Amino acid sequence: MYTAQGKINQDALLEEYLPLVRRQALALQVRLPPSVELNDLIQAGVVGLIEALGRYDPTQGAGFATFASQRIRGAMVDELRSRDWLPRSVRRSARALDEAVRALEQRLGRPAGELEVAAELGMDLETYHQLLSDTNSGQLLPLEELLQAGMEPVDERSELDAPYSALLEREQRERLIEAIEALPEREKLLMALYYQEELNLKEIGAVLGVTESRVCQLHSQALARLRARLR
């Protein structure tokens, strides 16, 4: 893997780690809407791998596999975040959903039921479920985005202060954990299965005894509760 001078053999590593790009792309794709093409993820991952090859420093102690894996996934996430997945009308509805959940749960002091949220939005339950399905189709890696919700942007000087940035990130994670703990039990279980166990929608549906579309609806509802609490 290294030349006589100890430098990384980029061609050999590129060939060796291309299968890793595909594995990560496949693992990510099953958790995303059907409109996300596998090849798009792979192309973004290859860019991340090439970047890893250029930036890797073996003297820093970290193995190349770990370093490359982080860069590959990061490049795929950046590609997803650069896309605008939802129509404006759905985005407006999603904001209205978040606001309704926030207002209800402040008044009630507990998680609001589906009928209560639907009534707050002035719609019947069937229309509310359709709204949940529509908004879920654009939820890409939402927990990573939620880590930034409800926090003031960090200015450039703060970003250069590593301890301060680390403190902000730790506080955000603690707030997110608290918000997840406050979810209704079924939604809390869904989040654990999706983000910790990394099950796909079909597998989660089997555990919960519901359809995949219902899993999507519950997922959207859980995210609305989390956003409302974090903001």
mmCIF file with all atom_site columns, C-alpha atoms in Angstrom:
data_model
loop_
_atom_site.group_PDB
_atom_site.id
_atom_site.type_symbol
_atom_site.label_atom_id
_atom_site.label_alt_id
_atom_site.label_comp_id
_atom_site.label_asym_id
_atom_site.label_entity_id
_atom_site.label_seq_id
_atom_site.pdbx_PDB_ins_code
_atom_site.Cartn_x
_atom_site.Cartn_y
_atom_site.Cartn_z
_atom_site.occupancy
_atom_site.B_iso_or_equiv
_atom_site.pdbx_formal_charge
_atom_site.auth_seq_id
_atom_site.auth_comp_id
_atom_site.auth_asym_id
_atom_site.auth_atom_id
_atom_site.pdbx_PDB_model_num
ATOM 1   C CA . MET A 1 1   ? 0.000   0.000  0.000  1.00 0.00 ? 1   MET A CA 1
ATOM 2   C CA . TYR A 1 2   ? 2.971   2.337  0.449  1.00 0.00 ? 2   TYR A CA 1
ATOM 3   C CA . THR A 1 3   ? 5.982   3.133  -1.741 1.00 0.00 ? 3   THR A CA 1
ATOM 4   C CA . ALA A 1 4   ? 9.544   2.846  -0.567 1.00 0.00 ? 4   ALA A CA 1
ATOM 5   C CA . GLN A 1 5   ? 9.281   6.463  0.569  1.00 0.00 ? 5   GLN A CA 1
ATOM 6   C CA . GLY A 1 6   ? 6.276   5.601  2.718  1.00 0.00 ? 6   GLY A CA 1
ATOM 7   C CA . LYS A 1 7   ? 3.804   7.472  0.537  1.00 0.00 ? 7   LYS A CA 1
ATOM 8   C CA . ILE A 1 8   ? 0.347   6.103  -0.021 1.00 0.00 ? 8   ILE A CA 1
ATOM 9   C CA . ASN A 1 9   ? -0.202  4.111  -3.232 1.00 0.00 ? 9   ASN A CA 1
ATOM 10  C CA . GLN A 1 10  ? -3.318  5.907  -4.413 1.00 0.00 ? 10  GLN A CA 1
ATOM 11  C CA . ASP A 1 11  ? -4.122  3.694  -7.388 1.00 0.00 ? 11  ASP A CA 1
ATOM 12  C CA . ALA A 1 12  ? -4.031  0.523  -5.300 1.00 0.00 ? 12  ALA A CA 1
ATOM 13  C CA . LEU A 1 13  ? -6.162  2.019  -2.530 1.00 0.00 ? 13  LEU A CA 1
ATOM 14  C CA . LEU A 1 14  ? -8.661  3.478  -4.965 1.00 0.00 ? 14  LEU A CA 1
ATOM 15  C CA . GLU A 1 15  ? -9.235  0.043  -6.481 1.00 0.00 ? 15  GLU A CA 1
ATOM 16  C CA . GLU A 1 16  ? -9.378  -1.662 -3.087 1.00 0.00 ? 16  GLU A CA 1
ATOM 17  C CA . TYR A 1 17  ? -11.909 0.730  -1.553 1.00 0.00 ? 17  TYR A CA 1
ATOM 18  C CA . LEU A 1 18  ? -14.311 1.182  -4.469 1.00 0.00 ? 18  LEU A CA 1
ATOM 19  C CA . PRO A 1 19  ? -16.435 -1.726 -3.130 1.00 0.00 ? 19  PRO A CA 1
ATOM 20  C CA . LEU A 1 20  ? -16.710 0.177  0.169  1.00 0.00 ? 20  LEU A CA 1
ATOM 21  C CA . VAL A 1 21  ? -18.237 3.108  -1.726 1.00 0.00 ? 21  VAL A CA 1
ATOM 22  C CA . ARG A 1 22  ? -20.881 0.851  -3.220 1.00 0.00 ? 22  ARG A CA 1
ATOM 23  C CA . ARG A 1 23  ? -21.677 -0.807 0.127  1.00 0.00 ? 23  ARG A CA 1
ATOM 24  C CA . GLN A 1 24  ? -22.162 2.544  1.812  1.00 0.00 ? 24  GLN A CA 1
ATOM 25  C CA . ALA A 1 25  ? -24.298 3.792  -1.074 1.00 0.00 ? 25  ALA A CA 1
ATOM 26  C CA . LEU A 1 26  ? -26.541 0.716  -0.900 1.00 0.00 ? 26  LEU A CA 1
ATOM 27  C CA . ALA A 1 27  ? -26.878 0.985  2.889  1.00 0.00 ? 27  ALA A CA 1
ATOM 28  C CA . LEU A 1 28  ? -27.906 4.622  2.548  1.00 0.00 ? 28  LEU A CA 1
ATOM 29  C CA . GLN A 1 29  ? -30.232 4.178  -0.408 1.00 0.00 ? 29  GLN A CA 1
ATOM 30  C CA . VAL A 1 30  ? -32.607 1.777  1.366  1.00 0.00 ? 30  VAL A CA 1
ATOM 31  C CA . ARG A 1 31  ? -33.366 4.544  3.871  1.00 0.00 ? 31  ARG A CA 1
ATOM 32  C CA . LEU A 1 32  ? -34.104 7.196  1.234  1.00 0.00 ? 32  LEU A CA 1
ATOM 33  C CA . PRO A 1 33  ? -36.970 7.946  -1.178 1.00 0.00 ? 33  PRO A CA 1
ATOM 34  C CA . PRO A 1 34  ? -37.047 5.900  -4.428 1.00 0.00 ? 34  PRO A CA 1
ATOM 35  C CA . SER A 1 35  ? -36.151 9.039  -6.391 1.00 0.00 ? 35  SER A CA 1
ATOM 36  C CA . VAL A 1 36  ? -32.591 8.879  -5.053 1.00 0.00 ? 36  VAL A CA 1
ATOM 37  C CA . GLU A 1 37  ? -30.468 7.068  -7.635 1.00 0.00 ? 37  GLU A CA 1
ATOM 38  C CA . LEU A 1 38  ? -27.824 4.624  -6.443 1.00 0.00 ? 38  LEU A CA 1
ATOM 39  C CA . ASN A 1 39  ? -25.369 5.854  -9.084 1.00 0.00 ? 39  ASN A CA 1
ATOM 40  C CA . ASP A 1 40  ? -25.652 9.417  -7.769 1.00 0.00 ? 40  ASP A CA 1
ATOM 41  C CA . LEU A 1 41  ? -24.657 8.237  -4.316 1.00 0.00 ? 41  LEU A CA 1
ATOM 42  C CA . ILE A 1 42  ? -21.807 6.152  -5.704 1.00 0.00 ? 42  ILE A CA 1
ATOM 43  C CA . GLN A 1 43  ? -20.464 9.076  -7.734 1.00 0.00 ? 43  GLN A CA 1
ATOM 44  C CA . ALA A 1 44  ? -20.537 11.312 -4.661 1.00 0.00 ? 44  ALA A CA 1
ATOM 45  C CA . GLY A 1 45  ? -18.846 8.581  -2.635 1.00 0.00 ? 45  GLY A CA 1
ATOM 46  C CA . VAL A 1 46  ? -16.055 8.223  -5.207 1.00 0.00 ? 46  VAL A CA 1
ATOM 47  C CA . VAL A 1 47  ? -15.416 11.950 -4.889 1.00 0.00 ? 47  VAL A CA 1
ATOM 48  C CA . GLY A 1 48  ? -15.160 11.459 -1.124 1.00 0.00 ? 48  GLY A CA 1
ATOM 49  C CA . LEU A 1 49  ? -12.761 8.539  -1.592 1.00 0.00 ? 49  LEU A CA 1
ATOM 50  C CA . ILE A 1 50  ? -10.534 10.549 -3.913 1.00 0.00 ? 50  ILE A CA 1
ATOM 51  C CA . GLU A 1 51  ? -10.556 13.385 -1.380 1.00 0.00 ? 51  GLU A CA 1
ATOM 52  C CA . ALA A 1 52  ? -9.569  10.915 1.338  1.00 0.00 ? 52  ALA A CA 1
ATOM 53  C CA . LEU A 1 53  ? -6.686  9.682  -0.785 1.00 0.00 ? 53  LEU A CA 1
ATOM 54  C CA . GLY A 1 54  ? -5.422  13.223 -1.166 1.00 0.00 ? 54  GLY A CA 1
ATOM 55  C CA . ARG A 1 55  ? -5.772  14.184 2.481  1.00 0.00 ? 55  ARG A CA 1
ATOM 56  C CA . TYR A 1 56  ? -4.812  11.030 4.344  1.00 0.00 ? 56  TYR A CA 1
ATOM 57  C CA . ASP A 1 57  ? -1.731  11.313 6.531  1.00 0.00 ? 57  ASP A CA 1
ATOM 58  C CA . PRO A 1 58  ? -0.569  7.911  7.855  1.00 0.00 ? 58  PRO A CA 1
ATOM 59  C CA . THR A 1 59  ? 1.542   9.634  10.513 1.00 0.00 ? 59  THR A CA 1
ATOM 60  C CA . GLN A 1 60  ? -1.615  10.820 12.309 1.00 0.00 ? 60  GLN A CA 1
ATOM 61  C CA . GLY A 1 61  ? -2.405  7.326  13.584 1.00 0.00 ? 61  GLY A CA 1
ATOM 62  C CA . ALA A 1 62  ? -5.888  6.761  12.130 1.00 0.00 ? 62  ALA A CA 1
ATOM 63  C CA . GLY A 1 63  ? -6.258  3.831  9.740  1.00 0.00 ? 63  GLY A CA 1
ATOM 64  C CA . PHE A 1 64  ? -7.083  4.655  6.136  1.00 0.00 ? 64  PHE A CA 1
ATOM 65  C CA . ALA A 1 65  ? -10.244 2.508  6.171  1.00 0.00 ? 65  ALA A CA 1
ATOM 66  C CA . THR A 1 66  ? -11.747 4.572  8.988  1.00 0.00 ? 66  THR A CA 1
ATOM 67  C CA . PHE A 1 67  ? -10.651 7.870  7.451  1.00 0.00 ? 67  PHE A CA 1
ATOM 68  C CA . ALA A 1 68  ? -11.961 6.937  3.998  1.00 0.00 ? 68  ALA A CA 1
ATOM 69  C CA . SER A 1 69  ? -15.281 5.635  5.328  1.00 0.00 ? 69  SER A CA 1
ATOM 70  C CA . GLN A 1 70  ? -15.973 8.977  7.019  1.00 0.00 ? 70  GLN A CA 1
ATOM 71  C CA . ARG A 1 71  ? -15.066 10.937 3.897  1.00 0.00 ? 71  ARG A CA 1
ATOM 72  C CA . ILE A 1 72  ? -17.175 8.714  1.651  1.00 0.00 ? 72  ILE A CA 1
ATOM 73  C CA . ARG A 1 73  ? -20.272 9.010  3.805  1.00 0.00 ? 73  ARG A CA 1
ATOM 74  C CA . GLY A 1 74  ? -19.713 12.734 4.264  1.00 0.00 ? 74  GLY A CA 1
ATOM 75  C CA . ALA A 1 75  ? -19.590 13.249 0.514  1.00 0.00 ? 75  ALA A CA 1
ATOM 76  C CA . MET A 1 76  ? -22.855 11.337 0.059  1.00 0.00 ? 76  MET A CA 1
ATOM 77  C CA . VAL A 1 77  ? -24.529 13.369 2.787  1.00 0.00 ? 77  VAL A CA 1
ATOM 78  C CA . ASP A 1 78  ? -23.317 16.604 1.180  1.00 0.00 ? 78  ASP A CA 1
ATOM 79  C CA . GLU A 1 79  ? -24.800 15.483 -2.138 1.00 0.00 ? 79  GLU A CA 1
ATOM 80  C CA . LEU A 1 80  ? -28.169 14.776 -0.525 1.00 0.00 ? 80  LEU A CA 1
ATOM 81  C CA . ARG A 1 81  ? -28.205 18.066 1.335  1.00 0.00 ? 81  ARG A CA 1
ATOM 82  C CA . SER A 1 82  ? -27.466 19.993 -1.860 1.00 0.00 ? 82  SER A CA 1
ATOM 83  C CA . ARG A 1 83  ? -30.765 18.870 -3.398 1.00 0.00 ? 83  ARG A CA 1
ATOM 84  C CA . ASP A 1 84  ? -34.168 20.454 -2.913 1.00 0.00 ? 84  ASP A CA 1
ATOM 85  C CA . TRP A 1 85  ? -36.525 17.510 -2.487 1.00 0.00 ? 85  TRP A CA 1
ATOM 86  C CA . LEU A 1 86  ? -39.841 19.079 -1.556 1.00 0.00 ? 86  LEU A CA 1
ATOM 87  C CA . PRO A 1 87  ? -42.185 21.402 -3.445 1.00 0.00 ? 87  PRO A CA 1
ATOM 88  C CA . ARG A 1 88  ? -42.772 24.754 -1.770 1.00 0.00 ? 88  ARG A CA 1
ATOM 89  C CA . SER A 1 89  ? -46.380 23.873 -0.969 1.00 0.00 ? 89  SER A CA 1
ATOM 90  C CA . VAL A 1 90  ? -45.273 20.791 0.959  1.00 0.00 ? 90  VAL A CA 1
ATOM 91  C CA . ARG A 1 91  ? -42.604 22.776 2.773  1.00 0.00 ? 91  ARG A CA 1
ATOM 92  C CA . ARG A 1 92  ? -45.259 25.275 3.861  1.00 0.00 ? 92  ARG A CA 1
ATOM 93  C CA . SER A 1 93  ? -47.422 22.425 5.102  1.00 0.00 ? 93  SER A CA 1
ATOM 94  C CA . ALA A 1 94  ? -44.465 20.922 6.964  1.00 0.00 ? 94  ALA A CA 1
ATOM 95  C CA . ARG A 1 95  ? -43.838 24.242 8.721  1.00 0.00 ? 95  ARG A CA 1
ATOM 96  C CA . ALA A 1 96  ? -47.526 24.461 9.628  1.00 0.00 ? 96  ALA A CA 1
ATOM 97  C CA . LEU A 1 97  ? -47.327 20.922 11.023 1.00 0.00 ? 97  LEU A CA 1
ATOM 98  C CA . ASP A 1 98  ? -44.314 21.804 13.177 1.00 0.00 ? 98  ASP A CA 1
ATOM 99  C CA . GLU A 1 99  ? -46.049 24.910 14.499 1.00 0.00 ? 99  GLU A CA 1
ATOM 100 C CA . ALA A 1 100 ? -49.264 23.023 15.268 1.00 0.00 ? 100 ALA A CA 1
ATOM 101 C CA . VAL A 1 101 ? -47.374 20.350 17.190 1.00 0.00 ? 101 VAL A CA 1
ATOM 102 C CA . ARG A 1 102 ? -45.367 22.965 19.094 1.00 0.00 ? 102 ARG A CA 1
ATOM 103 C CA . ALA A 1 103 ? -48.443 24.987 20.058 1.00 0.00 ? 103 ALA A CA 1
ATOM 104 C CA . LEU A 1 104 ? -50.463 21.915 21.049 1.00 0.00 ? 104 LEU A CA 1
ATOM 105 C CA . GLU A 1 105 ? -47.779 20.305 23.165 1.00 0.00 ? 105 GLU A CA 1
ATOM 106 C CA . GLN A 1 106 ? -47.103 23.587 24.950 1.00 0.00 ? 106 GLN A CA 1
ATOM 107 C CA . ARG A 1 107 ? -50.791 23.871 25.812 1.00 0.00 ? 107 ARG A CA 1
ATOM 108 C CA . LEU A 1 108 ? -51.302 20.220 26.698 1.00 0.00 ? 108 LEU A CA 1
ATOM 109 C CA . GLY A 1 109 ? -48.012 19.555 28.437 1.00 0.00 ? 109 GLY A CA 1
ATOM 110 C CA . ARG A 1 110 ? -47.785 16.160 26.728 1.00 0.00 ? 110 ARG A CA 1
ATOM 111 C CA . PRO A 1 111 ? -47.353 14.671 23.237 1.00 0.00 ? 111 PRO A CA 1
ATOM 112 C CA . ALA A 1 112 ? -50.385 15.525 21.103 1.00 0.00 ? 112 ALA A CA 1
ATOM 113 C CA . GLY A 1 113 ? -52.400 12.722 19.502 1.00 0.00 ? 113 GLY A CA 1
ATOM 114 C CA . GLU A 1 114 ? -52.985 12.504 15.776 1.00 0.00 ? 114 GLU A CA 1
ATOM 115 C CA . LEU A 1 115 ? -56.617 13.560 16.002 1.00 0.00 ? 115 LEU A CA 1
ATOM 116 C CA . GLU A 1 116 ? -55.597 16.567 18.079 1.00 0.00 ? 116 GLU A CA 1
ATOM 117 C CA . VAL A 1 117 ? -52.936 17.654 15.587 1.00 0.00 ? 117 VAL A CA 1
ATOM 118 C CA . ALA A 1 118 ? -55.303 17.150 12.665 1.00 0.00 ? 118 ALA A CA 1
ATOM 119 C CA . ALA A 1 119 ? -57.944 19.277 14.397 1.00 0.00 ? 119 ALA A CA 1
ATOM 120 C CA . GLU A 1 120 ? -55.363 21.985 15.128 1.00 0.00 ? 120 GLU A CA 1
ATOM 121 C CA . LEU A 1 121 ? -54.542 22.050 11.412 1.00 0.00 ? 121 LEU A CA 1
ATOM 122 C CA . GLY A 1 122 ? -58.231 22.097 10.483 1.00 0.00 ? 122 GLY A CA 1
ATOM 123 C CA . MET A 1 123 ? -58.169 18.833 8.547  1.00 0.00 ? 123 MET A CA 1
ATOM 124 C CA . ASP A 1 124 ? -59.550 15.325 8.877  1.00 0.00 ? 124 ASP A CA 1
ATOM 125 C CA . LEU A 1 125 ? -57.378 12.370 9.858  1.00 0.00 ? 125 LEU A CA 1
ATOM 126 C CA . GLU A 1 126 ? -57.037 11.038 6.300  1.00 0.00 ? 126 GLU A CA 1
ATOM 127 C CA . THR A 1 127 ? -55.770 14.406 5.041  1.00 0.00 ? 127 THR A CA 1
ATOM 128 C CA . TYR A 1 128 ? -53.397 14.627 7.993  1.00 0.00 ? 128 TYR A CA 1
ATOM 129 C CA . HIS A 1 129 ? -51.955 11.193 7.209  1.00 0.00 ? 129 HIS A CA 1
ATOM 130 C CA . GLN A 1 130 ? -51.431 12.259 3.599  1.00 0.00 ? 130 GLN A CA 1
ATOM 131 C CA . LEU A 1 131 ? -49.564 15.341 4.829  1.00 0.00 ? 131 LEU A CA 1
ATOM 132 C CA . LEU A 1 132 ? -47.302 13.124 6.932  1.00 0.00 ? 132 LEU A CA 1
ATOM 133 C CA . SER A 1 133 ? -46.611 10.908 3.919  1.00 0.00 ? 133 SER A CA 1
ATOM 134 C CA . ASP A 1 134 ? -45.848 13.899 1.694  1.00 0.00 ? 134 ASP A CA 1
ATOM 135 C CA . THR A 1 135 ? -43.438 15.494 4.128  1.00 0.00 ? 135 THR A CA 1
ATOM 136 C CA . ASN A 1 136 ? -41.656 12.214 4.874  1.00 0.00 ? 136 ASN A CA 1
ATOM 137 C CA . SER A 1 137 ? -40.608 11.859 1.225  1.00 0.00 ? 137 SER A CA 1
ATOM 138 C CA . GLY A 1 138 ? -38.232 14.769 1.704  1.00 0.00 ? 138 GLY A CA 1
ATOM 139 C CA . GLN A 1 139 ? -36.774 13.830 5.064  1.00 0.00 ? 139 GLN A CA 1
ATOM 140 C CA . LEU A 1 140 ? -33.184 12.976 4.281  1.00 0.00 ? 140 LEU A CA 1
ATOM 141 C CA . LEU A 1 141 ? -30.862 12.244 7.181  1.00 0.00 ? 141 LEU A CA 1
ATOM 142 C CA . PRO A 1 142 ? -33.076 14.364 9.393  1.00 0.00 ? 142 PRO A CA 1
ATOM 143 C CA . LEU A 1 143 ? -31.319 13.706 12.687 1.00 0.00 ? 143 LEU A CA 1
ATOM 144 C CA . GLU A 1 144 ? -28.109 15.222 11.360 1.00 0.00 ? 144 GLU A CA 1
ATOM 145 C CA . GLU A 1 145 ? -30.073 18.315 10.394 1.00 0.00 ? 145 GLU A CA 1
ATOM 146 C CA . LEU A 1 146 ? -31.868 18.306 13.747 1.00 0.00 ? 146 LEU A CA 1
ATOM 147 C CA . LEU A 1 147 ? -28.526 18.581 15.514 1.00 0.00 ? 147 LEU A CA 1
ATOM 148 C CA . GLN A 1 148 ? -28.360 22.110 14.086 1.00 0.00 ? 148 GLN A CA 1
ATOM 149 C CA . ALA A 1 149 ? -31.996 23.034 14.770 1.00 0.00 ? 149 ALA A CA 1
ATOM 150 C CA . GLY A 1 150 ? -32.804 25.521 17.456 1.00 0.00 ? 150 GLY A CA 1
ATOM 151 C CA . MET A 1 151 ? -29.214 26.698 17.820 1.00 0.00 ? 151 MET A CA 1
ATOM 152 C CA . GLU A 1 152 ? -27.759 30.032 16.791 1.00 0.00 ? 152 GLU A CA 1
ATOM 153 C CA . PRO A 1 153 ? -25.329 29.854 13.864 1.00 0.00 ? 153 PRO A CA 1
ATOM 154 C CA . VAL A 1 154 ? -21.703 29.676 14.905 1.00 0.00 ? 154 VAL A CA 1
ATOM 155 C CA . ASP A 1 155 ? -19.644 32.510 13.472 1.00 0.00 ? 155 ASP A CA 1
ATOM 156 C CA . GLU A 1 156 ? -16.283 31.989 11.764 1.00 0.00 ? 156 GLU A CA 1
ATOM 157 C CA . ARG A 1 157 ? -14.271 32.865 14.843 1.00 0.00 ? 157 ARG A CA 1
ATOM 158 C CA . SER A 1 158 ? -16.189 30.360 16.933 1.00 0.00 ? 158 SER A CA 1
ATOM 159 C CA . GLU A 1 159 ? -15.646 27.658 14.330 1.00 0.00 ? 159 GLU A CA 1
ATOM 160 C CA . LEU A 1 160 ? -11.917 28.140 14.795 1.00 0.00 ? 160 LEU A CA 1
ATOM 161 C CA . ASP A 1 161 ? -12.329 27.541 18.523 1.00 0.00 ? 161 ASP A CA 1
ATOM 162 C CA . ALA A 1 162 ? -12.428 23.739 18.663 1.00 0.00 ? 162 ALA A CA 1
ATOM 163 C CA . PRO A 1 163 ? -13.332 23.409 22.382 1.00 0.00 ? 163 PRO A CA 1
ATOM 164 C CA . TYR A 1 164 ? -16.214 25.877 21.975 1.00 0.00 ? 164 TYR A CA 1
ATOM 165 C CA . SER A 1 165 ? -17.517 24.101 18.889 1.00 0.00 ? 165 SER A CA 1
ATOM 166 C CA . ALA A 1 166 ? -17.281 20.750 20.660 1.00 0.00 ? 166 ALA A CA 1
ATOM 167 C CA . LEU A 1 167 ? -19.259 22.160 23.584 1.00 0.00 ? 167 LEU A CA 1
ATOM 168 C CA . LEU A 1 168 ? -22.004 23.398 21.259 1.00 0.00 ? 168 LEU A CA 1
ATOM 169 C CA . GLU A 1 169 ? -22.217 20.023 19.553 1.00 0.00 ? 169 GLU A CA 1
ATOM 170 C CA . ARG A 1 170 ? -22.421 18.215 22.894 1.00 0.00 ? 170 ARG A CA 1
ATOM 171 C CA . GLU A 1 171 ? -25.212 20.526 24.072 1.00 0.00 ? 171 GLU A CA 1
ATOM 172 C CA . GLN A 1 172 ? -27.123 19.965 20.826 1.00 0.00 ? 172 GLN A CA 1
ATOM 173 C CA . ARG A 1 173 ? -26.830 16.213 21.175 1.00 0.00 ? 173 ARG A CA 1
ATOM 174 C CA . GLU A 1 174 ? -28.004 16.347 24.775 1.00 0.00 ? 174 GLU A CA 1
ATOM 175 C CA . ARG A 1 175 ? -31.052 18.378 23.768 1.00 0.00 ? 175 ARG A CA 1
ATOM 176 C CA . LEU A 1 176 ? -31.808 15.939 20.967 1.00 0.00 ? 176 LEU A CA 1
ATOM 177 C CA . ILE A 1 177 ? -31.564 12.948 23.325 1.00 0.00 ? 177 ILE A CA 1
ATOM 178 C CA . GLU A 1 178 ? -33.944 14.659 25.756 1.00 0.00 ? 178 GLU A CA 1
ATOM 179 C CA . ALA A 1 179 ? -36.392 15.381 22.924 1.00 0.00 ? 179 ALA A CA 1
ATOM 180 C CA . ILE A 1 180 ? -36.321 11.755 21.755 1.00 0.00 ? 180 ILE A CA 1
ATOM 181 C CA . GLU A 1 181 ? -36.925 10.529 25.312 1.00 0.00 ? 181 GLU A CA 1
ATOM 182 C CA . ALA A 1 182 ? -40.101 12.662 25.418 1.00 0.00 ? 182 ALA A CA 1
ATOM 183 C CA . LEU A 1 183 ? -41.574 10.978 22.312 1.00 0.00 ? 183 LEU A CA 1
ATOM 184 C CA . PRO A 1 184 ? -44.504 8.548  22.634 1.00 0.00 ? 184 PRO A CA 1
ATOM 185 C CA . GLU A 1 185 ? -43.210 5.006  23.110 1.00 0.00 ? 185 GLU A CA 1
ATOM 186 C CA . ARG A 1 186 ? -43.998 3.747  19.606 1.00 0.00 ? 186 ARG A CA 1
ATOM 187 C CA . GLU A 1 187 ? -42.331 6.720  17.943 1.00 0.00 ? 187 GLU A CA 1
ATOM 188 C CA . LYS A 1 188 ? -39.334 6.390  20.262 1.00 0.00 ? 188 LYS A CA 1
ATOM 189 C CA . LEU A 1 189 ? -39.013 2.727  19.265 1.00 0.00 ? 189 LEU A CA 1
ATOM 190 C CA . LEU A 1 190 ? -39.295 3.645  15.594 1.00 0.00 ? 190 LEU A CA 1
ATOM 191 C CA . MET A 1 191 ? -36.465 6.169  15.903 1.00 0.00 ? 191 MET A CA 1
ATOM 192 C CA . ALA A 1 192 ? -34.262 3.625  17.670 1.00 0.00 ? 192 ALA A CA 1
ATOM 193 C CA . LEU A 1 193 ? -34.918 0.986  15.010 1.00 0.00 ? 193 LEU A CA 1
ATOM 194 C CA . TYR A 1 194 ? -34.265 3.452  12.183 1.00 0.00 ? 194 TYR A CA 1
ATOM 195 C CA . TYR A 1 195 ? -31.243 5.382  13.438 1.00 0.00 ? 195 TYR A CA 1
ATOM 196 C CA . GLN A 1 196 ? -29.557 3.003  15.858 1.00 0.00 ? 196 GLN A CA 1
ATOM 197 C CA . GLU A 1 197 ? -30.414 -0.449 14.509 1.00 0.00 ? 197 GLU A CA 1
ATOM 198 C CA . GLU A 1 198 ? -30.537 0.919  10.926 1.00 0.00 ? 198 GLU A CA 1
ATOM 199 C CA . LEU A 1 199 ? -33.526 -1.183 9.911  1.00 0.00 ? 199 LEU A CA 1
ATOM 200 C CA . ASN A 1 200 ? -35.324 -0.245 6.709  1.00 0.00 ? 200 ASN A CA 1
ATOM 201 C CA . LEU A 1 201 ? -38.988 0.739  6.543  1.00 0.00 ? 201 LEU A CA 1
ATOM 202 C CA . LYS A 1 202 ? -40.207 -2.767 5.739  1.00 0.00 ? 202 LYS A CA 1
ATOM 203 C CA . GLU A 1 203 ? -38.317 -4.262 8.686  1.00 0.00 ? 203 GLU A CA 1
ATOM 204 C CA . ILE A 1 204 ? -39.583 -1.572 11.051 1.00 0.00 ? 204 ILE A CA 1
ATOM 205 C CA . GLY A 1 205 ? -43.134 -2.183 9.833  1.00 0.00 ? 205 GLY A CA 1
ATOM 206 C CA . ALA A 1 206 ? -42.766 -5.861 10.681 1.00 0.00 ? 206 ALA A CA 1
ATOM 207 C CA . VAL A 1 207 ? -41.605 -5.016 14.209 1.00 0.00 ? 207 VAL A CA 1
ATOM 208 C CA . LEU A 1 208 ? -44.393 -2.493 14.801 1.00 0.00 ? 208 LEU A CA 1
ATOM 209 C CA . GLY A 1 209 ? -47.068 -4.513 12.999 1.00 0.00 ? 209 GLY A CA 1
ATOM 210 C CA . VAL A 1 210 ? -47.904 -1.727 10.534 1.00 0.00 ? 210 VAL A CA 1
ATOM 211 C CA . THR A 1 211 ? -47.419 -1.015 6.838  1.00 0.00 ? 211 THR A CA 1
ATOM 212 C CA . GLU A 1 212 ? -44.385 0.764  5.368  1.00 0.00 ? 212 GLU A CA 1
ATOM 213 C CA . SER A 1 213 ? -46.531 3.793  4.564  1.00 0.00 ? 213 SER A CA 1
ATOM 214 C CA . ARG A 1 214 ? -47.628 3.940  8.195  1.00 0.00 ? 214 ARG A CA 1
ATOM 215 C CA . VAL A 1 215 ? -43.991 3.805  9.293  1.00 0.00 ? 215 VAL A CA 1
ATOM 216 C CA . CYS A 1 216 ? -43.343 6.835  7.057  1.00 0.00 ? 216 CYS A CA 1
ATOM 217 C CA . GLN A 1 217 ? -46.232 8.696  8.665  1.00 0.00 ? 217 GLN A CA 1
ATOM 218 C CA . LEU A 1 218 ? -45.070 7.926  12.202 1.00 0.00 ? 218 LEU A CA 1
ATOM 219 C CA . HIS A 1 219 ? -41.542 8.929  11.260 1.00 0.00 ? 219 HIS A CA 1
ATOM 220 C CA . SER A 1 220 ? -42.731 12.317 9.985  1.00 0.00 ? 220 SER A CA 1
ATOM 221 C CA . GLN A 1 221 ? -44.782 12.841 13.112 1.00 0.00 ? 221 GLN A CA 1
ATOM 222 C CA . ALA A 1 222 ? -41.818 12.034 15.345 1.00 0.00 ? 222 ALA A CA 1
ATOM 223 C CA . LEU A 1 223 ? -39.633 14.470 13.431 1.00 0.00 ? 223 LEU A CA 1
ATOM 224 C CA . ALA A 1 224 ? -42.245 17.209 13.785 1.00 0.00 ? 224 ALA A CA 1
ATOM 225 C CA . ARG A 1 225 ? -42.238 16.670 17.568 1.00 0.00 ? 225 ARG A CA 1
ATOM 226 C CA . LEU A 1 226 ? -38.436 16.776 17.693 1.00 0.00 ? 226 LEU A CA 1
ATOM 227 C CA . ARG A 1 227 ? -38.192 19.943 15.598 1.00 0.00 ? 227 ARG A CA 1
ATOM 228 C CA . ALA A 1 228 ? -40.842 21.612 17.735 1.00 0.00 ? 228 ALA A CA 1
ATOM 229 C CA . ARG A 1 229 ? -38.927 20.826 20.930 1.00 0.00 ? 229 ARG A CA 1
ATOM 230 C CA . LEU A 1 230 ? -35.503 21.764 19.575 1.00 0.00 ? 230 LEU A CA 1
ATOM 231 C CA . ARG A 1 231 ? -36.700 25.117 18.266 1.00 0.00 ? 231 ARG A CA 1
#
